[in-house]
PDB file of C-alpha atoms in Angstrom:
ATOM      1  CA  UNK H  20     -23.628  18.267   5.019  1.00 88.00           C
ATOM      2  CA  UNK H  21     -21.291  14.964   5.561  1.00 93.00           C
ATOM      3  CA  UNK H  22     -17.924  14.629   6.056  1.00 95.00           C
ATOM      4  CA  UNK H  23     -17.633  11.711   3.883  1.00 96.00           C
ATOM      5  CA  UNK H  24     -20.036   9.096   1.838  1.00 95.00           C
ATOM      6  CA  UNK H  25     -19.090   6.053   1.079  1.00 95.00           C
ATOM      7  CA  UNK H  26     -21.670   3.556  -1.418  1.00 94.00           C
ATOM      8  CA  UNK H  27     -22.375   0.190  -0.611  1.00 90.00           C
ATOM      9  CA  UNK H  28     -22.925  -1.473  -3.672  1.00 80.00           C
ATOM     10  CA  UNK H  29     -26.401  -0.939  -4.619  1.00 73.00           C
ATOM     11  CA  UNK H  30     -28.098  -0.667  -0.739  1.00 81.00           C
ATOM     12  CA  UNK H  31     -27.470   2.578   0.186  1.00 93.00           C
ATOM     13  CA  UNK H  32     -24.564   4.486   1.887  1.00 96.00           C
ATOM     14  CA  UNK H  33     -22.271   4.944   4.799  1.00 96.00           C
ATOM     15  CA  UNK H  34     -22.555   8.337   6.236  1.00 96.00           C
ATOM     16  CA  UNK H  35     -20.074  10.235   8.794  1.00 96.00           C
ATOM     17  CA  UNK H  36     -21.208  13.089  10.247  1.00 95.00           C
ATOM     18  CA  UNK H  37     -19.152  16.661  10.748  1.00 94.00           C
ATOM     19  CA  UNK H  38     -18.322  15.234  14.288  1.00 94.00           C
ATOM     20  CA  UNK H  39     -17.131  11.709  13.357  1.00 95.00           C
ATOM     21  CA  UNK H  40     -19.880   9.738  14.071  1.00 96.00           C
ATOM     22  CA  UNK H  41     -21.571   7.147  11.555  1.00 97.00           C
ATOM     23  CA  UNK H  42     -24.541   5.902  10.078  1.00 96.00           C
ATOM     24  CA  UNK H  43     -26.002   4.776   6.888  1.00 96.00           C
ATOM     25  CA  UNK H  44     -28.736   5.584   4.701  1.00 95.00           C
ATOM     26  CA  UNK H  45     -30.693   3.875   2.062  1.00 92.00           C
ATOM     27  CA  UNK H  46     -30.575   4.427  -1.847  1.00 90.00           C
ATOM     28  CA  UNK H  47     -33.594   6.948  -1.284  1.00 90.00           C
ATOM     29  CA  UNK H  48     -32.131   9.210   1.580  1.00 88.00           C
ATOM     30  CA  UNK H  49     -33.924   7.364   4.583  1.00 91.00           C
ATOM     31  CA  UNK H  50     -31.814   6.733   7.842  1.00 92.00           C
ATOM     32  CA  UNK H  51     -31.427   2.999   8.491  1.00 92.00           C
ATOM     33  CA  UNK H  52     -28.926   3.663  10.737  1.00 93.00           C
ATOM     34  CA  UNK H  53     -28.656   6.803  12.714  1.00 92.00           C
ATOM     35  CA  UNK H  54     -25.304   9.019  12.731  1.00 94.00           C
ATOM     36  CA  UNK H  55     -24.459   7.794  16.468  1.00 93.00           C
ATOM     37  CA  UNK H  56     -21.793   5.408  16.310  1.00 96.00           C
ATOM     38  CA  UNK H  57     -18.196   5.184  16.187  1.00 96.00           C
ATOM     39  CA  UNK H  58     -17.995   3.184  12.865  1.00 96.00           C
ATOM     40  CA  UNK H  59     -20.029   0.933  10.984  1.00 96.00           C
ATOM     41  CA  UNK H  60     -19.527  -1.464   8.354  1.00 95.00           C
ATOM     42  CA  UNK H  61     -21.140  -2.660   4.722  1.00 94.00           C
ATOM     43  CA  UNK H  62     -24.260  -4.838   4.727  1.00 94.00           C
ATOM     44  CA  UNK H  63     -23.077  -8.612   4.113  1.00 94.00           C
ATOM     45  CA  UNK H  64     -25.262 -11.391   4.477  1.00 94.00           C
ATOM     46  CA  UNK H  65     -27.989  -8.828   5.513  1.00 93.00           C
ATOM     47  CA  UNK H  66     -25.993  -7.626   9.010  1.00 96.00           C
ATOM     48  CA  UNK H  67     -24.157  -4.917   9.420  1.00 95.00           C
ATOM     49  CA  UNK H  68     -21.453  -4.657  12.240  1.00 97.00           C
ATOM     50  CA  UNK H  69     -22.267  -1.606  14.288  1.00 97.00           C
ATOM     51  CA  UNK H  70     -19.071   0.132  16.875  1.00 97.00           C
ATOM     52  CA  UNK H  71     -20.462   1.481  20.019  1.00 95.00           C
ATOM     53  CA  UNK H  72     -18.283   2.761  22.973  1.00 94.00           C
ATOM     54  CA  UNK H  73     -15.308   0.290  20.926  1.00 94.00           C
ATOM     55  CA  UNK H  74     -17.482  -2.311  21.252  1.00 97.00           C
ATOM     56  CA  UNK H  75     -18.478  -4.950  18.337  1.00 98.00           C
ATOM     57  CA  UNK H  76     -22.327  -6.068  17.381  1.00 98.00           C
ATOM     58  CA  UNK H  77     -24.961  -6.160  14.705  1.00 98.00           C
ATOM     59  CA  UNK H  78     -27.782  -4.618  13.559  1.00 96.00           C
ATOM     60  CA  UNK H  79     -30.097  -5.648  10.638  1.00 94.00           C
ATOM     61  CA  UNK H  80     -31.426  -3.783   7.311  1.00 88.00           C
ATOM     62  CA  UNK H  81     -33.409  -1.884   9.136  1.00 89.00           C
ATOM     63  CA  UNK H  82     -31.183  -0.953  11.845  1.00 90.00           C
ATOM     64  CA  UNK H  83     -32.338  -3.242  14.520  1.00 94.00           C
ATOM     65  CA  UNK H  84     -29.637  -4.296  16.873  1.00 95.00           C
ATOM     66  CA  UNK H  85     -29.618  -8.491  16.304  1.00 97.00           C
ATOM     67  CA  UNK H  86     -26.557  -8.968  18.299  1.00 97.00           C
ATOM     68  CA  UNK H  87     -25.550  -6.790  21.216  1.00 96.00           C
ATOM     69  CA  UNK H  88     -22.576  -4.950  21.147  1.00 96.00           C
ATOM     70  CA  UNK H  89     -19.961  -6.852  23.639  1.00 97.00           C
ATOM     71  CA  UNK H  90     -17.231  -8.012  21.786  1.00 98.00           C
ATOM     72  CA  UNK H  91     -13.623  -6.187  21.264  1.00 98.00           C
ATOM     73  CA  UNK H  92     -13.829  -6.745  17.371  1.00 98.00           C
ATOM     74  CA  UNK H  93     -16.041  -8.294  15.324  1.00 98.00           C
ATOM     75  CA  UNK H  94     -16.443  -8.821  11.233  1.00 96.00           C
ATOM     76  CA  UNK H  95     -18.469  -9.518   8.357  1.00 95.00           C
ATOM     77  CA  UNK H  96     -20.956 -12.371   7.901  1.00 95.00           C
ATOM     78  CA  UNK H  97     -19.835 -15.383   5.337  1.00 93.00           C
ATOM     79  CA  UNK H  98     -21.340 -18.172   4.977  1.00 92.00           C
ATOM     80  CA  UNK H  99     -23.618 -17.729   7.938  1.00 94.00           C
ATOM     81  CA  UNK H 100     -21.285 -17.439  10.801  1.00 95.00           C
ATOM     82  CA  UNK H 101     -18.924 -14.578  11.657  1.00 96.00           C
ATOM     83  CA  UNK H 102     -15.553 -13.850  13.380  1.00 96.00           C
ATOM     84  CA  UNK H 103     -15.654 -12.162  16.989  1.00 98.00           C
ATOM     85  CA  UNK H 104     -12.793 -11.635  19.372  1.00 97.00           C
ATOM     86  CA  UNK H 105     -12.940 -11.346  22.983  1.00 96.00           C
ATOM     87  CA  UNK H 106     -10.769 -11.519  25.935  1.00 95.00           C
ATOM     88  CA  UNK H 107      -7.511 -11.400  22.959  1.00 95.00           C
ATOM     89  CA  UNK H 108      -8.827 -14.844  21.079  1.00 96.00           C
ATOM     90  CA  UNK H 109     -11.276 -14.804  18.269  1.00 97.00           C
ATOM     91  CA  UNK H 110     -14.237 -17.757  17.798  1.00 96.00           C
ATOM     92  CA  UNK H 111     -17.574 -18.159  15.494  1.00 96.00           C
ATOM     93  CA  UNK H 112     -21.052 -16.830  16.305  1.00 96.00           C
ATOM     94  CA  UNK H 113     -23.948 -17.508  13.918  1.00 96.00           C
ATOM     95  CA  UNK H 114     -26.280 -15.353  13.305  1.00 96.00           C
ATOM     96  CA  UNK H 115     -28.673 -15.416  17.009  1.00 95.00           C
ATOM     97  CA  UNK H 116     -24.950 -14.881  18.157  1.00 95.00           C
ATOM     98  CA  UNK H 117     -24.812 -18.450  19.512  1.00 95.00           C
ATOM     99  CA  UNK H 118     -20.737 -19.607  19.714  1.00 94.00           C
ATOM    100  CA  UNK H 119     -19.887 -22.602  17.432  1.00 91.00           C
ATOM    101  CA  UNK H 120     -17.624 -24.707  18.169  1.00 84.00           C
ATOM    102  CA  UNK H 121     -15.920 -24.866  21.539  1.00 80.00           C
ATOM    103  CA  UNK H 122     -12.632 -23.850  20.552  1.00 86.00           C
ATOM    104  CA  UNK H 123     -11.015 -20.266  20.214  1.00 93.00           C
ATOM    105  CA  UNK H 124      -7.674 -19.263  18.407  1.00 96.00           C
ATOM    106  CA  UNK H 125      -5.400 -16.437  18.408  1.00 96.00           C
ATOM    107  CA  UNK H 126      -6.565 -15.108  14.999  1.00 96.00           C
ATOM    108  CA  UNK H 127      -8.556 -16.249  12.595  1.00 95.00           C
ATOM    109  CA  UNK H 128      -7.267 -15.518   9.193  1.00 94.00           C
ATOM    110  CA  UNK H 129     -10.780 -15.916   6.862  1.00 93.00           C
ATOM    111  CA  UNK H 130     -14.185 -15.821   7.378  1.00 91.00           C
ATOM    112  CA  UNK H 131     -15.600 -19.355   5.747  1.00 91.00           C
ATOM    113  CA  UNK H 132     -16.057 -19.687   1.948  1.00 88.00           C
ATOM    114  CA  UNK H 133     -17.390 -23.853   1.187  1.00 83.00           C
ATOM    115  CA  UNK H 134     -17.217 -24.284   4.507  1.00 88.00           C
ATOM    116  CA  UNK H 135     -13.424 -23.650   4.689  1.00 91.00           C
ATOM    117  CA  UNK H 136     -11.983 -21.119   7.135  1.00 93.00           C
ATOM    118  CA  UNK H 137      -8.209 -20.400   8.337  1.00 95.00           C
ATOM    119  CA  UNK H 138      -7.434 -20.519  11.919  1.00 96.00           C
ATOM    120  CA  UNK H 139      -4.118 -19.653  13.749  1.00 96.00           C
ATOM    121  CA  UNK H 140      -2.768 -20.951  16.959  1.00 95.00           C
ATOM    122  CA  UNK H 141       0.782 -20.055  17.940  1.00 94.00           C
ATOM    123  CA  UNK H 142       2.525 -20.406  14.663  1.00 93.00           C
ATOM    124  CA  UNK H 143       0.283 -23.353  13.855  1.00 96.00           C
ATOM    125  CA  UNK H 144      -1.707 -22.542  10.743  1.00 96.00           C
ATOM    126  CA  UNK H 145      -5.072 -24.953  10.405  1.00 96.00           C
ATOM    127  CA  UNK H 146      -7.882 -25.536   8.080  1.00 95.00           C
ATOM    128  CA  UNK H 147     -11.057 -25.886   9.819  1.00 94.00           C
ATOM    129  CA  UNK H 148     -14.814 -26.849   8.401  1.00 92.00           C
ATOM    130  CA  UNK H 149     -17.626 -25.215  10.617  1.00 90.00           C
ATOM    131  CA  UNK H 150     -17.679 -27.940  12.857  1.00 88.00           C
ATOM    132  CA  UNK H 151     -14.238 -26.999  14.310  1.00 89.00           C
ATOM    133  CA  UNK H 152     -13.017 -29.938  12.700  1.00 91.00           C
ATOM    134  CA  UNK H 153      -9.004 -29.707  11.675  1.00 93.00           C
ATOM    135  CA  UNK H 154      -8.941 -30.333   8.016  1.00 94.00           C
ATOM    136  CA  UNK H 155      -5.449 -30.003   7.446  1.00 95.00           C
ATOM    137  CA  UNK H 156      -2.598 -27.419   8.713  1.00 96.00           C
ATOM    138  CA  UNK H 157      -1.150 -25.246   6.594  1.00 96.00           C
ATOM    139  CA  UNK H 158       3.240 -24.492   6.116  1.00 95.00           C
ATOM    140  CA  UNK H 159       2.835 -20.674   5.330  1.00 96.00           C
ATOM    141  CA  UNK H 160       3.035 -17.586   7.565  1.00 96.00           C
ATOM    142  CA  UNK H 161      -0.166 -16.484   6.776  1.00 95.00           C
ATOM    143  CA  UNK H 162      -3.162 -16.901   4.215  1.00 95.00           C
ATOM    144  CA  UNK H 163      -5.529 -14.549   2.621  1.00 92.00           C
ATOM    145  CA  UNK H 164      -8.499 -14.635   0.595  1.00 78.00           C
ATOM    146  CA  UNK H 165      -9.758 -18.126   0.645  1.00 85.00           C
ATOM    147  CA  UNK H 166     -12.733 -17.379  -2.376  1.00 88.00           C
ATOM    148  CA  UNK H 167     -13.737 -19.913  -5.473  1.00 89.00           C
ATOM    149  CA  UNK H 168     -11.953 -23.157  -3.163  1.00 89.00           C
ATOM    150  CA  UNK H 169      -8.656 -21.362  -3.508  1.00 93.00           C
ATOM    151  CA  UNK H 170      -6.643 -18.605  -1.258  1.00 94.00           C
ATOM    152  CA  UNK H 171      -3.578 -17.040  -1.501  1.00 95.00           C
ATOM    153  CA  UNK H 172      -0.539 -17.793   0.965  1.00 96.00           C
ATOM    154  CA  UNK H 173       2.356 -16.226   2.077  1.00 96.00           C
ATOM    155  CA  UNK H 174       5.778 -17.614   2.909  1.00 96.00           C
ATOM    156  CA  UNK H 175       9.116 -16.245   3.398  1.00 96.00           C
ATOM    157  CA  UNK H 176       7.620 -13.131   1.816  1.00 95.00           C
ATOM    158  CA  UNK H 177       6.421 -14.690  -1.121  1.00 96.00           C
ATOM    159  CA  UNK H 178       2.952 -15.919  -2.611  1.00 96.00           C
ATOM    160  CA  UNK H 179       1.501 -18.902  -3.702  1.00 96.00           C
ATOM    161  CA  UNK H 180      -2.123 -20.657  -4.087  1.00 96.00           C
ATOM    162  CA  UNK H 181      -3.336 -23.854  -1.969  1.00 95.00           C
ATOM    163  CA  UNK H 182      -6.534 -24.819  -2.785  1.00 94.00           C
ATOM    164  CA  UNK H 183      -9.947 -26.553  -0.397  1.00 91.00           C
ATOM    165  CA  UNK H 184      -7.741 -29.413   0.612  1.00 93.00           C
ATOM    166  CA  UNK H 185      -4.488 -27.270   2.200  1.00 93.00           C
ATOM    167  CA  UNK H 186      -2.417 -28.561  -1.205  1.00 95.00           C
ATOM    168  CA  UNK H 187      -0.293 -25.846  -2.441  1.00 96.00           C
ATOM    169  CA  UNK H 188      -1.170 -25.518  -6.562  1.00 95.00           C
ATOM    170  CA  UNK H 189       1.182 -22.532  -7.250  1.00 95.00           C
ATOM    171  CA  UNK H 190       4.334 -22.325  -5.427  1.00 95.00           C
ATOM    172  CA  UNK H 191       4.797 -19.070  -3.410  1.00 96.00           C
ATOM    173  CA  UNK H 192       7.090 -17.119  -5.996  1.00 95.00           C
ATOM    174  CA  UNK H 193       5.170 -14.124  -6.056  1.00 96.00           C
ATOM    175  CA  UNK H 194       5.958 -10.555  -4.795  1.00 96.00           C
ATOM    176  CA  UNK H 195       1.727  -9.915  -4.124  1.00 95.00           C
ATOM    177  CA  UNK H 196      -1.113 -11.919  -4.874  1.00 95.00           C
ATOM    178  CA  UNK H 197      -4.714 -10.797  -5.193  1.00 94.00           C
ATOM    179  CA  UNK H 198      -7.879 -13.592  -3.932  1.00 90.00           C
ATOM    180  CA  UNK H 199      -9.199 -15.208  -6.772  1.00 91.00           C
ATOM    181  CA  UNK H 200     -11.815 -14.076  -9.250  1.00 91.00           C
ATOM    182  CA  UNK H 201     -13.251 -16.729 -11.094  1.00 92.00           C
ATOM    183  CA  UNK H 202     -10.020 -19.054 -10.409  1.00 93.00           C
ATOM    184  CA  UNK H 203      -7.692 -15.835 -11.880  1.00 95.00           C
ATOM    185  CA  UNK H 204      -4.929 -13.973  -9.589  1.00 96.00           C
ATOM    186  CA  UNK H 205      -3.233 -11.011  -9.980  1.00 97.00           C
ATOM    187  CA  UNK H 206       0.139 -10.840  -9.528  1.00 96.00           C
ATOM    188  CA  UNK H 207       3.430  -8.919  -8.915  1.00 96.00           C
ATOM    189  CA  UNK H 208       6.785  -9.679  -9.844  1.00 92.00           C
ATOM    190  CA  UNK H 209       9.544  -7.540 -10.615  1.00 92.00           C
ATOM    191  CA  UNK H 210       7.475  -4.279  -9.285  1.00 91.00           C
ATOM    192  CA  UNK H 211       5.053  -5.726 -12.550  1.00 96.00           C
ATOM    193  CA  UNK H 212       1.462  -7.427 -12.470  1.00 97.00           C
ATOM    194  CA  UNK H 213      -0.298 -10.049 -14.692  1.00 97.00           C
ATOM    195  CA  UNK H 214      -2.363 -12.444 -14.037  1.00 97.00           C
ATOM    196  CA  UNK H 215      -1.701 -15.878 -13.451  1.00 96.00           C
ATOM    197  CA  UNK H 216      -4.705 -19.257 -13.520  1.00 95.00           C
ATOM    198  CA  UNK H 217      -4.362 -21.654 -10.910  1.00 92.00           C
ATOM    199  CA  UNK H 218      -1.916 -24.132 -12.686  1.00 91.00           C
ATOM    200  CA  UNK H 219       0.632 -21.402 -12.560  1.00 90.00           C
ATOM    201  CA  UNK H 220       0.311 -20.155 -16.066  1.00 94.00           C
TER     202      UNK H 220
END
């Protein structure tokens, strides 16, 4: 009776109704989440982000709204905080949706992973622990997957890895670059994938 079904690993399902609306139900068929919203998300970290009238917030495992729906995007739990954008700049709640830190960018590129996250202001690039702090910045157009103490960068339209301290280990010579599993990436070059470690072999 859905229009689609989507599993979420082994907690249950996302479920959109015939008229577009969403909800999710556990691995035995009860509603946690009623078919009333304009999308929701996976489970992470036991929070679920929940779109209501295109606004951002979260409810809990068993559907209990923790976090109000007021922000103008919102995303995934890691690590105990998560990313939230209002009024066009993004900052970190945790999760009583308390702000940390008192400073907001213009995108935040990663949620935190060892208490690493990748901020963007202007074209400035910075590594950030949860404290706000400015670890390093970063000479790349963008970065992706920080996972494992390593992410994946692009520059000029090529990819490279930099790991926890903002030091590039692999120089960006890649066409596409996955995030790391278990300190392995794949790559493409010449429309072909492998796999490369993070020494570059």
């Amino acid at each position: 009776i859905y229009k689609s079904i989507i599993k979420d690993d082994d907690n249950g399902f996302i479920i959109e109704d015939t008229l577009g609306n969403y909800g999710y139900v556990s691995v035995q068929g009860d509603f946690i989440v009623p078919c009333k919203y304009n999308a929701v998300s996976r489970f992470n970290e036991g929070l679920m982000v929940v779109v209501t009238n295109q606004k951002y917030g979260y409810v809990d495992s068993t559907g209990v709204w923790v976090i109000d729906s007021i922000y103008d995007d919102a995303r995934a739990f890691e690590d105990g905080l998560a990313r939230v954008k209002t009024n066009d700049k993004w900052r970190f709640i945790d999760k009583s949706g308390k702000v940390v830190g008192k400073l907001t960018y213009d995108d935040i590129l990663t949620g935190f992973s060892s208490n690493r996250a990748f901020v963007k202001t202007g074209n400035t690039i910075a590594m950030i622990n949860k404290n706000g702090d400015k670890i390093t910045t970063i000479d790349a157009d963008s970065v992706y997957g920080f996972r494992d103490g390593y992410a994946t960068f692009q520059k000029s339209g090529r990819y490279g890895i930099i790991d926890s301290t903002g030091t590039v280990v692999v120089q960006a010579k890649f066409e596409n670059l996955s995030e790391s599993h278990n300190e392995l990436f794949i790559f493409e070059r010449n429309k072909k994938n492998g796999v490369v470690d993070i020494k570059g072999n």
